[in-house]
Coordinates of C-alpha atoms in Angstrom, one line a residue:
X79 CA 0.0 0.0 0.0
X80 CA 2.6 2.2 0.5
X81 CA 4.6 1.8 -2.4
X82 CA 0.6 2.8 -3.7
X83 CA 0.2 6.3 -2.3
X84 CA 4.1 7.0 -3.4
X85 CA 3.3 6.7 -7.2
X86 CA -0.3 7.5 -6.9
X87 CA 0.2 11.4 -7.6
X88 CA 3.0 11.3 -10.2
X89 CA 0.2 8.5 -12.1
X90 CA -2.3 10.7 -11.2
X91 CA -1.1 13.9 -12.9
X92 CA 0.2 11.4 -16.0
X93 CA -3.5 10.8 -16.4
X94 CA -4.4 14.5 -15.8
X95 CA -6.7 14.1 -12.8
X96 CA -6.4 15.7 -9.3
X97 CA -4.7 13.8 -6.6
X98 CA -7.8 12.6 -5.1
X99 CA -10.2 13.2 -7.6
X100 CA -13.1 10.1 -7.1
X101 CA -14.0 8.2 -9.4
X102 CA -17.6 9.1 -9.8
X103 CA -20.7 7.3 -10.1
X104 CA -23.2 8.1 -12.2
X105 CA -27.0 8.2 -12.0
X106 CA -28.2 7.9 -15.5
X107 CA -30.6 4.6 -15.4
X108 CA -27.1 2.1 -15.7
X109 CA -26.9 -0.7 -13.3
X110 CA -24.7 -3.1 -13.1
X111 CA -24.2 -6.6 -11.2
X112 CA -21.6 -9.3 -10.4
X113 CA -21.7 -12.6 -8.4
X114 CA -19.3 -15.7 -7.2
X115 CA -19.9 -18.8 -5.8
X116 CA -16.0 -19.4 -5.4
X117 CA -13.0 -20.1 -6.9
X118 CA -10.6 -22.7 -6.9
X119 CA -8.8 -25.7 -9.1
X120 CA -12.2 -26.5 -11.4
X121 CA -10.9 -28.7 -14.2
X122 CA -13.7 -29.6 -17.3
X123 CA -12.5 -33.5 -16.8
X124 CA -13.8 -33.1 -13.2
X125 CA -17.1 -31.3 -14.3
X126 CA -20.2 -33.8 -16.0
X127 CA -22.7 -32.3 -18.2
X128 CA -25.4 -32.8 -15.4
X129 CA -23.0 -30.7 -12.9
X130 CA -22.0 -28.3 -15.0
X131 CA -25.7 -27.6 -16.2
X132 CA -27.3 -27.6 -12.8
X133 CA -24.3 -25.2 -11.3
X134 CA -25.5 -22.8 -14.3
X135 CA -28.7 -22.7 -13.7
X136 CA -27.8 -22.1 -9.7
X137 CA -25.9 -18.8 -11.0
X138 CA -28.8 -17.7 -13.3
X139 CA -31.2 -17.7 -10.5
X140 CA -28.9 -16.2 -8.2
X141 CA -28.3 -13.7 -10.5
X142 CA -31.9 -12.7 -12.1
X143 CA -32.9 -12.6 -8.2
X144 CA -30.4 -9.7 -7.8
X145 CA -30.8 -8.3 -11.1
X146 CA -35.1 -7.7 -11.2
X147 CA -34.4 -5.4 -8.3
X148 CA -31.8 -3.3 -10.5
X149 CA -33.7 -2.9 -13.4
X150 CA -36.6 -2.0 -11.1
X151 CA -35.4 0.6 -9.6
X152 CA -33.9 -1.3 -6.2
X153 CA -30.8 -0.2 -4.4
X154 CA -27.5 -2.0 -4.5
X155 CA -27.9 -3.1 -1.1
X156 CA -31.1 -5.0 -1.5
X157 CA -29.8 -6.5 -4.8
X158 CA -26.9 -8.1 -3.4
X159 CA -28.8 -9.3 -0.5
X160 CA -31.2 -11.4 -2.9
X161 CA -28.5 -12.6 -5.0
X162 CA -26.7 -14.1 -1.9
X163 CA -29.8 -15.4 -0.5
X164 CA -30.7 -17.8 -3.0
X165 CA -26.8 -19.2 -2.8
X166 CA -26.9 -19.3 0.7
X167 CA -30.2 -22.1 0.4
X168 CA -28.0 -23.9 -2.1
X169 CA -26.5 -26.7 -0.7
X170 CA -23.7 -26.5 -3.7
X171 CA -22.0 -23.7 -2.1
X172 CA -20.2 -23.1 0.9
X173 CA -22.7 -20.6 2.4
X174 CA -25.3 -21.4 4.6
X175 CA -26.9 -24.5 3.5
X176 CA -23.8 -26.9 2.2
X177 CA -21.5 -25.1 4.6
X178 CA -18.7 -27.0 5.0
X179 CA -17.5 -28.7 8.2
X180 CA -15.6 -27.4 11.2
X181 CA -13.2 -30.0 12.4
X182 CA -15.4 -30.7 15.1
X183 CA -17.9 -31.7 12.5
X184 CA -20.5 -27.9 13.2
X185 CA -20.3 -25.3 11.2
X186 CA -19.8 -21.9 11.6
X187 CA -20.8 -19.2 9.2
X188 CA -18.9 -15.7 8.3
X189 CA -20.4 -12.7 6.3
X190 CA -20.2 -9.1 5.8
X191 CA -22.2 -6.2 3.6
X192 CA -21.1 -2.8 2.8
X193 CA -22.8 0.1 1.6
X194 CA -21.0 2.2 -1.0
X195 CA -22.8 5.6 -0.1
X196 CA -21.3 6.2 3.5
X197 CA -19.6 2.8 3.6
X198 CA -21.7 1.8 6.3
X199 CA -21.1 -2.1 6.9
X200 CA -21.8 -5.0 8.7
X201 CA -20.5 -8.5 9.5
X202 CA -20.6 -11.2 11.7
X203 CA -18.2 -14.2 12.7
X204 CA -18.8 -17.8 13.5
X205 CA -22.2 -17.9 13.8
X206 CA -24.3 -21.3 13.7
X207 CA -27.8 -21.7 13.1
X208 CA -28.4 -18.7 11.3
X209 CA -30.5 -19.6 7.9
X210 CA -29.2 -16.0 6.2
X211 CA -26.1 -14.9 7.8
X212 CA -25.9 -12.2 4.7
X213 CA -29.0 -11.0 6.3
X214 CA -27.8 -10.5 9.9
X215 CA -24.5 -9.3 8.5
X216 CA -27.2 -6.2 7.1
X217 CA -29.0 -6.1 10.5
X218 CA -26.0 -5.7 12.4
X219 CA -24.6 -2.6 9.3
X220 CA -28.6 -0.8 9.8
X221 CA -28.0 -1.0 13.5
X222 CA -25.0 1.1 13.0
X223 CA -23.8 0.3 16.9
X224 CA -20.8 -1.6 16.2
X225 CA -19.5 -3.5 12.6
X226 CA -18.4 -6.6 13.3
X227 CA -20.4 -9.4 15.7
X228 CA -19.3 -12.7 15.9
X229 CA -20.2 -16.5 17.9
X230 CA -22.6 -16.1 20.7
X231 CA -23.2 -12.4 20.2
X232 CA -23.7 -12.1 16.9
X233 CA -26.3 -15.2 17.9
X234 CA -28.1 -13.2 20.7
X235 CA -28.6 -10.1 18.3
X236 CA -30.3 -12.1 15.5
X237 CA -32.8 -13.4 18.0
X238 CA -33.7 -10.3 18.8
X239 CA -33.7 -9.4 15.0
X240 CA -36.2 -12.0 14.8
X241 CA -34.1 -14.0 11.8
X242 CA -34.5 -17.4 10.9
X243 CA -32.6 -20.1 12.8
X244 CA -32.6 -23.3 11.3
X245 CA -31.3 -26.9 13.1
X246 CA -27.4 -28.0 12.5
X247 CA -28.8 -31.3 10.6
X248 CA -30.3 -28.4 7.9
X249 CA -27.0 -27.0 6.7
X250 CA -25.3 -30.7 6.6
X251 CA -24.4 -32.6 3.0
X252 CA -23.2 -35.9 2.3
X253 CA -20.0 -34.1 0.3
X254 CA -19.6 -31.8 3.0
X255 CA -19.1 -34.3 5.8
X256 CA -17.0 -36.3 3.2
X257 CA -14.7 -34.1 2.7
X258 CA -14.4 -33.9 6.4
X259 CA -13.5 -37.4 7.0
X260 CA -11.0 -37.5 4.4
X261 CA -9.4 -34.5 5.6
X262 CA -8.9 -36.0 9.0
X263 CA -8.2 -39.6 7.4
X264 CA -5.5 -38.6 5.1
X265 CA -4.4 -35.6 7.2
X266 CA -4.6 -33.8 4.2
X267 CA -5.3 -30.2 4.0
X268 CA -8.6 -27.4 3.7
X269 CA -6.8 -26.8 0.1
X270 CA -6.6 -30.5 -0.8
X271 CA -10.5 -31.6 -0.1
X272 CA -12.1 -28.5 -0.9
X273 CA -10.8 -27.9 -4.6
X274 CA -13.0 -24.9 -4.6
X275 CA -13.6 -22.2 -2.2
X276 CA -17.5 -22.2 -2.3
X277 CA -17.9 -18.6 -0.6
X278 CA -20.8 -16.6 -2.3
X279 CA -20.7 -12.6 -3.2
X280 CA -22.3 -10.3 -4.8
X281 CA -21.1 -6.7 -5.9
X282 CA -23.7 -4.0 -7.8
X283 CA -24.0 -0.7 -9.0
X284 CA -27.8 0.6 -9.1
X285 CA -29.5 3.1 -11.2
X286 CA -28.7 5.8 -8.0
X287 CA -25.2 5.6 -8.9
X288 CA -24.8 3.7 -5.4
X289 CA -22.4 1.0 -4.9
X290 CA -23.1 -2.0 -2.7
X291 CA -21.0 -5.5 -1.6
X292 CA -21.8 -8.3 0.1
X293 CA -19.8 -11.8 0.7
X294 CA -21.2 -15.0 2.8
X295 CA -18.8 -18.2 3.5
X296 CA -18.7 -21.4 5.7
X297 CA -15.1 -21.0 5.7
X298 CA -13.0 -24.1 5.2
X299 CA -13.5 -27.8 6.1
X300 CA -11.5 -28.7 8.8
X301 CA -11.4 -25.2 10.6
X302 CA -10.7 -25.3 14.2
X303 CA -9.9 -22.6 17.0
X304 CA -12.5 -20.3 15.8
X305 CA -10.7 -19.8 12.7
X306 CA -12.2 -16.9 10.6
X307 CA -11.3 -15.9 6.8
X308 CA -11.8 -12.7 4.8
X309 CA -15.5 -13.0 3.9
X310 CA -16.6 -11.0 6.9
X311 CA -13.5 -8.7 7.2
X312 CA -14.3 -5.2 5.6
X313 CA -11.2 -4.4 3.5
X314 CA -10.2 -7.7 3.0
X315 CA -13.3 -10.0 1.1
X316 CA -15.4 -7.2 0.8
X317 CA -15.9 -3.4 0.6
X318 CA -18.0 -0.7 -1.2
X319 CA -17.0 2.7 -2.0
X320 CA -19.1 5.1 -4.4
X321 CA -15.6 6.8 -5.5
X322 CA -14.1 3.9 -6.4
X323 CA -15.9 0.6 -6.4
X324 CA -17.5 -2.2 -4.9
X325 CA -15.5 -5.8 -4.5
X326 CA -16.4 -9.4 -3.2
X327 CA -13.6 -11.8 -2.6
X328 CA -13.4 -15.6 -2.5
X329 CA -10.4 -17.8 -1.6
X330 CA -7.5 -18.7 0.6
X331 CA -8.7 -16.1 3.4
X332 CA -4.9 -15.7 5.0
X333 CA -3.7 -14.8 2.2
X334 CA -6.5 -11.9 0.9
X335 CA -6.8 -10.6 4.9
X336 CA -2.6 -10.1 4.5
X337 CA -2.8 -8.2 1.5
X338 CA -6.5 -6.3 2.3
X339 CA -7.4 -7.5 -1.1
X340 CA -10.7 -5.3 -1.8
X341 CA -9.7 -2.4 0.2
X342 CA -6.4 -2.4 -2.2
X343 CA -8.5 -3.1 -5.4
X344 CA -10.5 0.1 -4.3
X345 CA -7.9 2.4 -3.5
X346 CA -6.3 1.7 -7.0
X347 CA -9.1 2.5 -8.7
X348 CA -9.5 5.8 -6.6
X349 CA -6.4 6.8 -6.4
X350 CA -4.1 5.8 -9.3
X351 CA -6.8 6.1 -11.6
X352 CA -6.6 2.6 -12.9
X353 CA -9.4 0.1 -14.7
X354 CA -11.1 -2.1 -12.4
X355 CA -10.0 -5.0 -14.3
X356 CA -6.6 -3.7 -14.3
X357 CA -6.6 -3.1 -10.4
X358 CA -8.2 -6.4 -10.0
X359 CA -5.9 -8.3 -11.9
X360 CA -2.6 -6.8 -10.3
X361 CA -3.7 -7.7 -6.5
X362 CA -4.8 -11.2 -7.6
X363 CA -1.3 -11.5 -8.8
X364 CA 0.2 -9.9 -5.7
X365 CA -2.0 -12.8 -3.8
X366 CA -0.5 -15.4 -6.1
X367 CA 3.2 -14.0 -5.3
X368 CA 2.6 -14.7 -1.9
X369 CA 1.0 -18.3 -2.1
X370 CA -2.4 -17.6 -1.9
X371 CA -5.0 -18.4 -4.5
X372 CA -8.7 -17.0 -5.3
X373 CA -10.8 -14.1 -7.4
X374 CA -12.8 -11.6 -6.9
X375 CA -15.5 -9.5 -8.2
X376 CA -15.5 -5.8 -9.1
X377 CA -18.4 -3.1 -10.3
X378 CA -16.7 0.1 -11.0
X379 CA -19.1 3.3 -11.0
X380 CA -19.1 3.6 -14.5
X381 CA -21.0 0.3 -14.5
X382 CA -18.2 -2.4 -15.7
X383 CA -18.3 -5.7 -14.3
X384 CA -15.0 -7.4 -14.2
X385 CA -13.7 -10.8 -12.7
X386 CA -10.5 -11.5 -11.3
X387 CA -9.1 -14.8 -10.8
X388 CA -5.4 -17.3 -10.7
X389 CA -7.5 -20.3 -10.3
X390 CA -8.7 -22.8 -13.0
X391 CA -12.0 -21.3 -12.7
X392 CA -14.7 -19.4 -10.5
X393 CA -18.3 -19.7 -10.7
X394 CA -19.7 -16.7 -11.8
X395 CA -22.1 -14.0 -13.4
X396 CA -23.0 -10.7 -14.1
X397 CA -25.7 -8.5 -15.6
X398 CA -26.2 -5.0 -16.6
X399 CA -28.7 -2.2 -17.8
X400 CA -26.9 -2.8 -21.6
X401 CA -28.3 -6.5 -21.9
X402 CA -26.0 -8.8 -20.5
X403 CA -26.8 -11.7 -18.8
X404 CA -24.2 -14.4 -18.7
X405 CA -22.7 -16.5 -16.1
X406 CA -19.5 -19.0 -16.2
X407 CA -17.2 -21.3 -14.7
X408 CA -13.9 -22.0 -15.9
X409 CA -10.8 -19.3 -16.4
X410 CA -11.0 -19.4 -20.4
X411 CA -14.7 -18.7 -20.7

């Protein structure tokens, strides 16, 4: 970051702007949108037609959810809620429903939400039993007391919230707990069993000019100690600024909390003046140069949607106001 603000203003006045100058957003009817369901080593030899179909159809729905409340008029904020949502009821990725194991065979659930307009945000931290943690992570944002909740707390404040708790039996799946015992069987590693990292996001621009991100995970099989990744740490798997952009992260956590991967993207954007896509790109690489692996998701003000990945693959989609409506899986698509 440093070495950042040292050639931010001599970039800067290269590109003619102001030191500081935001990067605007504009409120002329464009909206844009961009989801994950996580990245990882995703290989076609691994993927059968049935699979590869049904995980399509999983991002469509995810995305038209978050999508018909853009073109209606909807905030960012409630987009990327609804987009998550529906992946957070799908037991094919790692959020919520299909969360994967701890080592002591629960699971714990992490997730965050910002708010591009006054980067308001909200997360919580090893919860359990929560049906929509995406959704407590925006209760805890509205209530605007603190930013960050996590285990028993975060617990106690979604009952009062009234949110849905469902029973430990309704997040479990026969892959999941697989994965588990092999884990522990071969003493192999989160890396080696998961193959993926099946955290969810969800990053939009509405026709406000407002940006909005959001990220939900069950973290990694085999986590112990109260281990917690970057899903629900603001700055690091996601963050929301309407002068730069909004980004959602998803893979080795370590590595993206080390190197505050979507604070980093943001202040690129906002203060070197550079492309999403090329800000995106260059932290991914910084990532890989440290050992860590992953992508993320960017929606820049001006309404791009860009992906970001050194992975075989990432499940993915996005949308916009121009007509597109595509998702995908693999790095070359």
């Amino acid at each position: 970051m440093k070495n950042i603000i040292a050639r931010a203003a001599a970039i800067a006045a290269a590109l003619g702007i102001a030191w500081g100058t935001p990067v605007m957003a504009h409120d002329d009817g464009t909206w844009s949108l961009a989801i994950h369901g996580g990245a990882g080593t995703l290989e076609r030899s691994d993927m059968s037609p049935e699979r590869d179909a049904a995980y399509r159809a999983a991002l469509q729905t995810a995305l038209d959810a978050g999508a018909a409340i853009l073109k209606n008029g909807g905030s960012a904020v409630d987009a990327i809620e609804a987009a998550i949502l529906v992946m957070e009821d799908d037991a094919r990725f790692n959020a919520g429903r299909g969360a994967v194991f701890t080592w002591d065979g629960t699971h714990e659930l992490d997730a965050s939400i910002m708010d591009g307009r006054d980067r308001a945000a909200g997360a919580v931290a090893g919860v359990t039993g929560i049906r929509h943690p995406i959704t407590l992570a925006r209760k805890v944002m509205a209530d605007g007391t603190h930013v960050m909740l996590s285990g028993r707390g975060a617990e106690e404040f979604a009952a009062e919230q009234g949110l849905e708790t469902m029973p430990p039996e309704w997040f479990d799946t026969d892959a999941r707990r697989e994965a588990l015992e092999r884990l522990k069987a071969e003493k192999l590693s989160a890396i080696d069993v998961d193959i993926k990292f099946g955290t969810v996001g969800a990053v939009a621009l509405d026709k406000d000019g407002n940006l909005a991100a959001g990220t939900s995970t069950g973290g990694m099989t085999g986590k112990r100690w109260g281990r917690i990744g970057d899903a629900p740490v603001i700055g690091a798997g996601t963050y929301a600024d309407n002068s730069s952009c909004a980004v959602s992260a998803t893979g080795w956590g370590e590595y993206f909390i080390r190197a505050g991967v979507a604070r980093t993207i943001c202040a690129r954007v906002h203060m070197l003046g550079e492309s999403a896509q090329a800000a995106a790109d260059a932290v991914i690489a910084d990532v890989g140069q440290m050992g860590g692996d992953g992508g993320v998701i960017v929606v820049a003000p001006n309404g791009d949607a860009v992906f970001s990945m050194n992975t075989g693959g990432m499940y993915r989609g996005r949308a916009t106001s121009a007509g597109a409506s595509e998702v995908a899986i693999f790095a070359d698509e």
